[in-house]
Short mmCIF file of C-alpha atoms and ligand atoms in Angstrom, two decimals:
data_model
loop_
_atom_site.label_atom_id
_atom_site.label_comp_id
_atom_site.label_asym_id
_atom_site.label_seq_id
_atom_site.Cartn_x
_atom_site.Cartn_y
_atom_site.Cartn_z
CA MET I 46 -0.05 -0.20 0.21
CA THR I 47 1.55 3.30 -0.82
CA GLN I 48 1.65 6.50 1.57
CA SER I 49 -1.04 8.28 -0.12
CA GLN I 50 -3.38 5.01 -0.04
CA THR I 51 -3.52 5.04 3.36
CA THR I 52 -3.89 8.24 4.36
CA ASP I 53 -6.50 8.34 1.66
CA THR I 54 -8.35 5.30 3.89
CA THR I 55 -7.20 4.98 7.23
CA PRO I 56 -9.08 7.10 9.48
CA PRO I 57 -6.25 9.45 12.04
CA SER I 58 -5.62 8.09 14.46
CA PRO I 59 -5.87 10.02 18.42
CA HIS I 60 -2.20 10.93 18.57
CA GLU I 61 -2.43 12.23 14.96
CA ILE I 62 -5.74 14.36 15.82
CA ALA I 63 -4.42 16.06 19.01
CA THR I 64 -1.01 16.77 17.21
CA GLU I 65 -3.11 18.65 14.97
CA LEU I 66 -5.40 20.34 17.48
CA SER I 67 -2.79 21.02 19.64
CA LYS I 68 -1.82 23.76 17.24
CA ARG I 69 -4.39 25.35 17.71
CA VAL I 70 -5.43 24.92 21.28
CA ILE I 71 -2.48 25.36 24.07
CA GLY I 72 -2.50 23.27 26.95
CA GLN I 73 -6.38 21.46 27.81
CA ARG I 74 -4.14 18.25 27.26
CA GLU I 75 -7.63 16.26 28.33
CA ALA I 76 -9.68 17.85 26.10
CA ILE I 77 -7.62 17.16 23.55
CA ARG I 78 -7.85 13.97 24.29
CA GLU I 79 -11.33 13.17 24.40
CA MET I 80 -12.09 15.11 21.68
CA SER I 81 -9.21 12.94 19.94
CA ILE I 82 -10.67 10.05 21.04
CA SER I 83 -13.88 10.26 19.94
CA MET I 84 -13.02 12.09 16.54
CA SER I 85 -10.89 9.09 15.19
CA LYS I 86 -13.76 6.70 16.46
CA LYS I 87 -16.17 8.81 14.95
CA LEU I 88 -14.13 8.96 11.03
CA ALA I 89 -14.12 5.34 11.35
CA GLY I 90 -17.87 5.40 11.40
CA LEU I 91 -17.75 3.80 14.52
CA PRO I 92 -20.78 4.77 16.94
CA VAL I 93 -19.13 7.57 19.85
CA GLY I 94 -21.27 8.88 22.73
CA ASN I 95 -21.92 12.48 23.31
CA LEU I 96 -19.36 14.89 25.02
CA LEU I 97 -19.90 17.68 27.27
CA MET I 98 -17.41 20.27 27.99
CA ILE I 99 -17.82 22.86 30.66
CA GLY I 100 -14.49 25.27 31.37
CA SER I 101 -14.13 28.91 32.32
CA SER I 102 -15.04 31.61 29.44
CA GLY I 103 -11.85 32.30 27.33
CA THR I 104 -10.07 28.53 28.29
CA GLY I 105 -10.15 27.15 25.00
CA LYS I 106 -13.68 26.15 23.90
CA THR I 107 -14.67 27.31 21.16
CA THR I 108 -11.07 27.15 19.88
CA LEU I 109 -11.27 23.61 20.27
CA MET I 110 -14.20 23.28 18.36
CA LYS I 111 -13.03 24.91 15.43
CA ALA I 112 -9.92 23.41 15.64
CA VAL I 113 -11.75 20.51 15.23
CA GLU I 114 -13.75 22.26 11.82
CA SER I 115 -10.47 22.98 10.48
CA PHE I 116 -8.79 20.05 10.61
CA LEU I 117 -11.73 18.42 8.69
CA GLU I 118 -12.22 21.19 6.49
CA LYS I 119 -8.68 20.95 5.05
CA ARG I 120 -8.90 17.48 5.00
CA PRO I 121 -11.46 16.58 2.25
CA ASN I 122 -10.95 12.72 2.03
CA LEU I 123 -12.26 12.86 5.94
CA SER I 124 -14.52 15.21 5.92
CA LEU I 125 -16.80 13.46 3.53
CA ARG I 126 -17.08 10.69 6.64
CA SER I 127 -18.73 13.05 8.86
CA THR I 128 -20.44 16.74 7.95
CA VAL I 129 -19.71 19.24 10.82
CA ILE I 130 -21.35 22.32 11.88
CA ARG I 131 -21.14 24.24 15.33
CA MET I 132 -24.56 26.85 16.61
CA HIS I 133 -24.89 28.72 19.27
CA ALA I 134 -27.09 27.01 22.55
CA ASN I 135 -29.26 29.95 22.02
CA VAL I 136 -30.43 29.89 18.46
CA LEU I 137 -31.97 26.55 19.18
CA GLY I 138 -34.50 27.89 21.63
CA GLU I 139 -35.51 30.44 19.33
CA GLU I 140 -35.98 28.03 16.52
CA ALA I 141 -38.41 26.08 18.80
CA GLN I 142 -40.39 28.59 19.88
CA ARG I 143 -41.19 28.71 15.82
CA GLY I 144 -42.34 25.11 16.10
CA ARG I 145 -39.44 23.31 14.18
CA SER I 146 -37.51 22.14 16.93
CA GLY I 147 -34.69 19.60 16.23
CA GLU I 148 -34.93 20.63 12.98
CA ALA I 149 -32.90 23.71 12.53
CA ILE I 150 -30.01 21.26 13.63
CA LEU I 151 -30.98 19.06 10.60
CA HIS I 152 -31.66 21.84 7.96
CA ARG I 153 -27.88 22.42 8.38
CA LEU I 154 -26.73 19.30 8.96
CA LEU I 155 -28.26 18.83 4.96
CA ASP I 156 -27.05 22.13 4.11
CA ARG I 157 -23.70 21.78 4.98
CA ALA I 158 -24.06 17.67 2.93
CA ARG I 159 -24.81 19.59 -0.12
CA GLU I 160 -21.74 21.79 0.46
CA GLN I 161 -19.53 18.80 0.60
CA LEU I 162 -21.11 16.68 -1.76
CA GLY I 163 -22.10 19.04 -4.42
CA PRO I 164 -25.52 20.28 -5.51
CA ASP I 165 -26.24 17.07 -8.16
CA ALA I 166 -26.17 14.92 -5.51
CA PRO I 167 -28.67 12.67 -4.39
CA LEU I 168 -31.36 13.31 -1.60
CA GLU I 169 -30.42 9.97 -0.25
CA ASP I 170 -26.57 10.64 -0.09
CA LEU I 171 -27.31 13.85 1.58
CA LEU I 172 -29.47 12.60 4.16
CA ALA I 173 -27.10 9.87 4.95
CA GLN I 174 -24.06 11.81 4.98
CA ALA I 175 -26.13 14.33 7.23
CA SER I 176 -27.23 12.22 9.81
CA ARG I 177 -23.86 10.69 10.69
CA GLY I 178 -22.87 14.37 11.52
CA ILE I 179 -21.05 16.15 13.76
CA VAL I 180 -22.84 18.71 15.58
CA PHE I 181 -21.43 21.42 18.00
CA VAL I 182 -22.98 23.22 20.53
CA ASP I 183 -21.76 26.03 22.00
CA GLU I 184 -22.68 28.21 25.01
CA VAL I 185 -24.59 24.69 25.73
CA ASP I 186 -25.07 26.31 29.65
CA LYS I 187 -27.30 29.52 27.83
CA ILE I 188 -30.11 27.02 27.70
CA ARG I 189 -30.45 26.28 31.17
CA ALA I 190 -33.79 25.89 32.76
CA TRP I 191 -34.29 28.55 34.88
CA VAL I 192 -32.07 31.86 35.67
CA GLY I 193 -32.06 32.49 39.92
CA ASP I 194 -35.44 31.09 40.68
CA GLN I 195 -37.15 32.23 37.47
CA PRO I 196 -37.98 29.49 34.38
CA ASN I 197 -36.19 29.79 31.66
CA THR I 198 -38.94 28.63 28.74
CA SER I 199 -36.83 29.41 25.60
CA GLY I 200 -33.69 27.55 27.34
CA ILE I 201 -36.47 24.48 28.72
CA ARG I 202 -37.62 24.75 25.15
CA ALA I 203 -33.84 24.60 23.52
CA GLN I 204 -32.82 21.18 25.76
CA GLU I 205 -36.09 19.73 24.27
CA ALA I 206 -34.97 20.90 21.02
CA LEU I 207 -31.71 18.88 21.84
CA LEU I 208 -33.55 15.81 22.90
CA THR I 209 -35.51 15.35 19.86
CA VAL I 210 -32.27 14.74 17.88
CA MET I 211 -29.92 13.51 19.97
CA GLU I 212 -30.38 9.28 20.09
CA ASN I 213 -33.32 9.63 18.08
CA GLU I 214 -34.06 6.83 15.44
CA ALA I 215 -37.41 8.85 14.05
CA VAL I 216 -36.91 12.41 14.19
CA PRO I 217 -39.90 14.04 11.58
CA LEU I 218 -38.00 16.85 9.63
CA THR I 219 -39.85 19.01 6.60
CA LEU I 220 -37.60 18.88 3.73
CA PRO I 221 -35.85 22.01 2.95
CA LYS I 222 -37.65 23.78 -0.23
CA TRP I 223 -34.62 23.10 -2.51
CA ALA I 224 -34.97 19.33 -1.70
CA GLY I 225 -38.88 19.08 -2.45
CA GLY I 226 -39.94 20.23 1.26
CA ASP I 227 -41.28 16.76 1.64
CA ARG I 228 -42.62 14.82 5.63
CA ILE I 229 -39.88 12.21 6.06
CA THR I 230 -38.08 10.99 9.27
CA VAL I 231 -34.64 10.85 9.90
CA ASP I 232 -32.46 8.15 11.94
CA SER I 233 -30.42 10.92 14.18
CA SER I 234 -28.71 8.32 16.33
CA GLY I 235 -25.59 8.49 14.77
CA LEU I 236 -25.71 12.33 15.12
CA LEU I 237 -22.11 13.17 17.70
CA PHE I 238 -22.77 16.09 19.91
CA VAL I 239 -20.34 18.21 21.55
CA CYS I 240 -21.74 20.77 23.34
CA GLY I 241 -19.98 23.61 25.85
CA GLY I 242 -19.96 25.77 28.28
CA ALA I 243 -18.83 27.82 30.67
CA PHE I 244 -21.32 27.17 33.78
CA GLU I 245 -20.60 30.10 35.48
CA GLY I 246 -21.44 29.75 39.01
CA LEU I 247 -21.09 26.06 39.03
CA TRP I 248 -17.17 26.25 40.54
CA ASP I 249 -18.75 27.99 43.52
CA SER I 250 -21.82 26.06 44.07
CA VAL I 251 -20.07 22.82 44.00
CA PHE I 252 -17.65 24.11 46.18
CA ASP I 253 -20.08 25.34 48.36
CA ARG I 254 -21.96 21.97 48.54
CA VAL I 255 -18.68 20.33 49.83
CA THR I 256 -17.47 22.92 51.88
CA VAL I 257 -20.60 24.44 53.91
CA GLY I 258 -23.38 23.13 52.16
CA LYS I 259 -25.57 19.61 51.64
CA ASP I 260 -22.42 17.62 51.67
CA ARG I 261 -20.41 19.83 54.51
CA GLY I 262 -16.86 18.42 55.48
CA ALA I 263 -16.83 16.24 52.65
CA LEU I 264 -13.79 18.15 51.33
CA LYS I 265 -10.60 18.12 54.18
CA PRO I 266 -8.09 20.47 54.46
CA VAL I 267 -5.00 19.08 53.63
CA THR I 268 -1.68 20.25 55.26
CA VAL I 269 0.56 22.18 53.36
CA VAL I 270 4.13 23.46 53.65
CA GLU I 271 5.09 26.36 52.26
CA ASP I 272 7.60 28.69 52.69
CA GLY I 273 8.64 26.97 55.36
CA GLU I 274 5.57 27.66 57.54
CA VAL I 275 2.89 24.63 57.92
CA GLU I 276 -0.63 26.12 56.82
CA GLU I 277 -3.70 23.69 56.80
CA LYS I 278 -5.18 24.25 52.56
CA LEU I 279 -8.56 23.86 50.76
CA ILE I 280 -7.39 22.53 47.70
CA PHE I 281 -10.73 22.16 45.04
CA HIS I 282 -10.70 20.61 42.14
CA LEU I 283 -13.99 21.09 40.43
CA ARG I 284 -13.13 17.42 38.31
CA ASP I 285 -12.93 15.99 41.67
CA TRP I 286 -16.36 16.77 43.13
CA LEU I 287 -18.64 17.61 40.11
CA ARG I 288 -21.89 14.93 39.89
CA ASN I 289 -24.91 15.05 38.04
CA ASP I 290 -26.86 16.35 40.51
CA ASP I 291 -25.51 19.65 40.10
CA LEU I 292 -25.21 20.37 36.94
CA PHE I 293 -29.32 19.50 37.61
CA GLU I 294 -29.25 21.62 39.88
CA TYR I 295 -27.62 24.22 37.35
CA GLY I 296 -30.83 23.80 35.13
CA MET I 297 -30.02 20.77 32.69
CA SER I 298 -32.59 18.54 32.39
CA PRO I 299 -31.52 14.57 33.73
CA GLN I 300 -33.19 13.15 30.06
CA PHE I 301 -30.84 15.76 28.80
CA LEU I 302 -27.61 15.34 30.96
CA SER I 303 -27.96 10.89 30.79
CA ARG I 304 -27.49 11.81 26.63
CA TYR I 305 -23.89 12.31 27.63
CA ASP I 306 -20.81 9.79 27.55
CA ALA I 307 -17.92 11.94 29.17
CA VAL I 308 -17.96 15.18 30.70
CA VAL I 309 -14.38 16.78 30.03
CA LEU I 310 -13.25 20.03 32.32
CA LEU I 311 -11.04 22.26 30.77
CA SER I 312 -8.38 23.75 33.43
CA ASP I 313 -7.63 27.28 34.04
CA LEU I 314 -4.83 28.72 31.94
CA THR I 315 -1.70 29.04 33.60
CA VAL I 316 0.98 31.85 33.24
CA GLU I 317 3.02 29.86 31.11
CA GLU I 318 -0.15 28.74 28.80
CA LEU I 319 -1.09 32.27 28.64
CA GLU I 320 2.26 33.58 27.24
CA ARG I 321 2.46 30.85 24.85
CA ILE I 322 -0.98 31.38 23.75
CA PHE I 323 0.05 35.69 23.65
CA LEU I 324 2.99 34.70 21.19
CA THR I 325 1.90 31.76 19.60
CA VAL I 326 -1.93 32.58 18.34
CA PRO I 327 -2.17 34.49 15.13
CA ASP I 328 -5.07 36.75 15.83
CA SER I 329 -3.47 37.66 19.95
CA GLY I 330 -2.98 41.28 20.97
CA TYR I 331 0.84 40.64 20.04
CA HIS I 332 0.17 39.32 16.56
CA MET I 333 -2.07 41.97 15.10
CA ALA I 334 0.03 45.19 16.60
CA ARG I 335 2.78 43.52 14.69
CA ALA I 336 1.25 43.58 11.97
CA TYR I 337 0.38 47.20 12.35
CA PHE I 338 3.61 48.10 13.52
CA LYS I 339 4.62 46.23 10.38
CA SER I 340 2.60 48.49 7.88
CA ARG I 341 4.35 50.88 8.83
CA GLY I 342 7.95 49.34 8.83
CA LEU I 343 8.47 49.00 12.16
CA ASN I 344 9.38 45.88 13.89
CA LEU I 345 7.52 46.02 17.53
CA LEU I 346 9.52 43.66 19.75
CA LEU I 347 8.74 42.53 23.38
CA SER I 348 11.51 41.10 25.62
CA LYS I 349 10.64 37.87 27.75
CA LYS I 350 10.05 39.97 31.14
CA ALA I 351 7.47 42.36 29.32
CA VAL I 352 5.64 39.04 27.72
CA TYR I 353 5.89 37.63 31.24
CA ARG I 354 4.57 40.59 33.01
CA ILE I 355 1.93 40.71 30.80
CA ALA I 356 0.54 37.30 31.17
CA LYS I 357 0.91 38.01 34.82
CA GLU I 358 -1.70 40.62 35.11
CA ALA I 359 -4.71 38.30 32.84
CA ALA I 360 -4.15 35.70 35.22
CA ARG I 361 -5.49 37.53 37.99
CA GLU I 362 -8.58 37.88 35.67
CA GLN I 363 -9.35 34.36 35.53
CA ARG I 364 -12.86 35.60 35.20
CA LEU I 365 -12.13 36.39 31.32
CA GLY I 366 -9.50 33.91 30.57
CA ALA I 367 -7.08 33.93 27.81
CA ARG I 368 -9.44 37.19 26.68
CA ALA I 369 -7.77 38.83 29.47
CA LEU I 370 -4.95 39.34 27.34
CA LYS I 371 -5.97 41.35 24.88
CA GLU I 372 -7.38 43.64 27.38
CA VAL I 373 -4.19 43.96 29.27
CA PHE I 374 -2.22 44.23 26.09
CA ARG I 375 -4.29 46.64 25.13
CA ARG I 376 -3.36 49.18 28.26
CA VAL I 377 0.21 48.57 27.61
CA ILE I 378 0.28 49.12 23.41
CA ARG I 379 -2.18 51.92 23.42
CA ASP I 380 0.31 54.82 23.61
CA TYR I 381 2.95 53.14 20.92
CA GLU I 382 0.07 52.92 18.34
CA TYR I 383 -0.87 56.43 18.25
CA ASP I 384 2.57 57.85 16.68
CA PRO I 385 4.89 54.02 16.42
CA GLU I 386 7.58 56.10 14.76
CA SER I 387 8.10 58.36 17.19
CA LYS I 388 8.71 55.25 19.77
CA VAL I 389 11.62 53.80 17.75
CA ASN I 390 14.18 52.88 20.16
CA GLY I 391 16.61 50.34 18.68
CA PRO I 392 18.82 48.98 15.09
CA GLU I 393 16.34 48.67 12.29
CA SER I 394 13.63 50.91 13.03
CA SER I 395 12.12 48.22 15.98
CA VAL I 396 10.54 49.39 19.06
CA LEU I 397 11.48 46.87 22.13
CA ILE I 398 8.44 47.21 24.78
CA ASP I 399 10.82 46.02 28.09
CA LEU I 400 9.64 45.10 31.57
CA PRO I 401 9.29 49.17 32.56
CA ASP I 402 7.45 50.01 29.99
CA VAL I 403 4.69 47.28 30.63
CA GLU I 404 4.91 48.29 34.69
CA ALA I 405 4.71 51.79 33.71
CA ALA I 406 1.95 51.57 31.60
CA LEU I 407 -0.10 49.16 33.80
CA LYS I 408 0.48 51.21 36.74
CA LEU I 409 -0.92 53.95 34.55
CA ARG I 410 -4.35 52.75 34.31
CA GLN I 411 -4.57 52.01 38.41
CA ARG I 412 -3.79 55.31 39.13
CA GLY I 413 -6.34 56.75 36.25
N1 LIG O 148 -6.15 26.67 24.94
C1 LIG O 148 -6.25 27.86 24.62
N2 LIG O 148 -5.21 28.04 23.66
C2 LIG O 148 -5.68 28.76 22.53
N3 LIG O 148 -5.41 30.00 22.57
C3 LIG O 148 -7.09 30.29 23.37
C4 LIG O 148 -6.81 29.39 24.26
N4 LIG O 148 -8.02 29.86 25.27
C5 LIG O 148 -8.24 30.73 25.22
N5 LIG O 148 -7.99 31.04 23.63
C6 LIG O 148 -7.61 32.31 22.73
O1 LIG O 148 -8.96 33.43 23.71
C7 LIG O 148 -9.79 33.87 23.14
C8 LIG O 148 -11.23 32.91 23.67
O2 LIG O 148 -10.93 31.54 23.27
P1 LIG O 148 -12.15 30.88 23.24
O3 LIG O 148 -12.09 29.22 22.95
O4 LIG O 148 -13.27 31.62 22.08
O5 LIG O 148 -12.79 31.16 24.28
P2 LIG O 148 -13.89 29.50 25.57
O6 LIG O 148 -13.89 29.06 26.30
O7 LIG O 148 -14.78 31.16 26.05
O8 LIG O 148 -14.66 29.27 24.14
C9 LIG O 148 -9.58 33.32 21.61
O9 LIG O 148 -9.29 34.22 21.14
C10 LIG O 148 -8.78 32.60 21.82
O10 LIG O 148 -7.25 32.44 20.79
MG1 LIG O 149 -16.71 29.96 23.12
#
């Protein structure tokens, strides 16, 4: 067998997929692994359980979904084995309200299959292709059944809409106009759902449950020695304590939760990971600023210490995850962008930003 035949017919291994995804997603080893295993099985045509991804805002959930999309897009020979769509969970609620429960997902899959197979492909093939697709549902926490003590009607409807298509062997579907508009039923049990959300507040509520709440005392303090001092500390990792009940209390229905085989938790990003995101992600504030300086014939450079300081400042704002990098860097770069030519301070039209410059810019803001 020649090399090209191998790549055409053998589905990629989880390891190959993970290596690719890791180029776009920094850290998040566990989530990348789970995703890669699921994708590898899916591309081999095997049944795969649905995944639920939970991780704070700005930790890479959407980035990971997009990375899978582009992984498949770049390999047309693979994408014919699976059609992928990504949608915002809120859209499902709105569409369910118009009485098209679940149809929205199937219509999008059909549209995507048509893009892949061409407008002349027989409907039968399009339906077959669509019914073994991959559905990414982003911000799934937004369709919780209640917010505070208020019921969230559109969320409840959206969860029901999702349930209609998750592992259902006969989903009623009105075909789109271009496909004739008939009413048929579709077997959607071959779809793979990967849902993701930040579930803001979940961390706190589980922490409360195991410290002061229902399961008070379950989380025991551990003795740690830090800088020669002995201390009692509570070390809490959501992954050790999260139960289905917590998600139920958050507002996800038990039927909905029972459709997932695995819950994957993304980690909060470390300073080191934030540094890598800052330096390597193509649309990071750093690369945007470099492009701007380059357009003016200038070479923008940041010292290692400057980068570390920016990442450290961003890490203080865990709520924003990597999004904090952009916000922190904007504070630093704003003054440079107004009159870049006047900031040249090195050879060959280079503008070097060093640690004291970052410190000064961050301090300025604190006072202002
Ligand atoms: N683990 C990560 N690896 C690479 N980039 C990341 C990561 N986490 C966040 N980012 C960057 O931060 C921004 C927000 O990330 P996103 O994936 O949209 O977060 P969310 O988890 O809220 O969906 C994106 O611009 C992305 O480039
Ligand atoms: Mg997101």
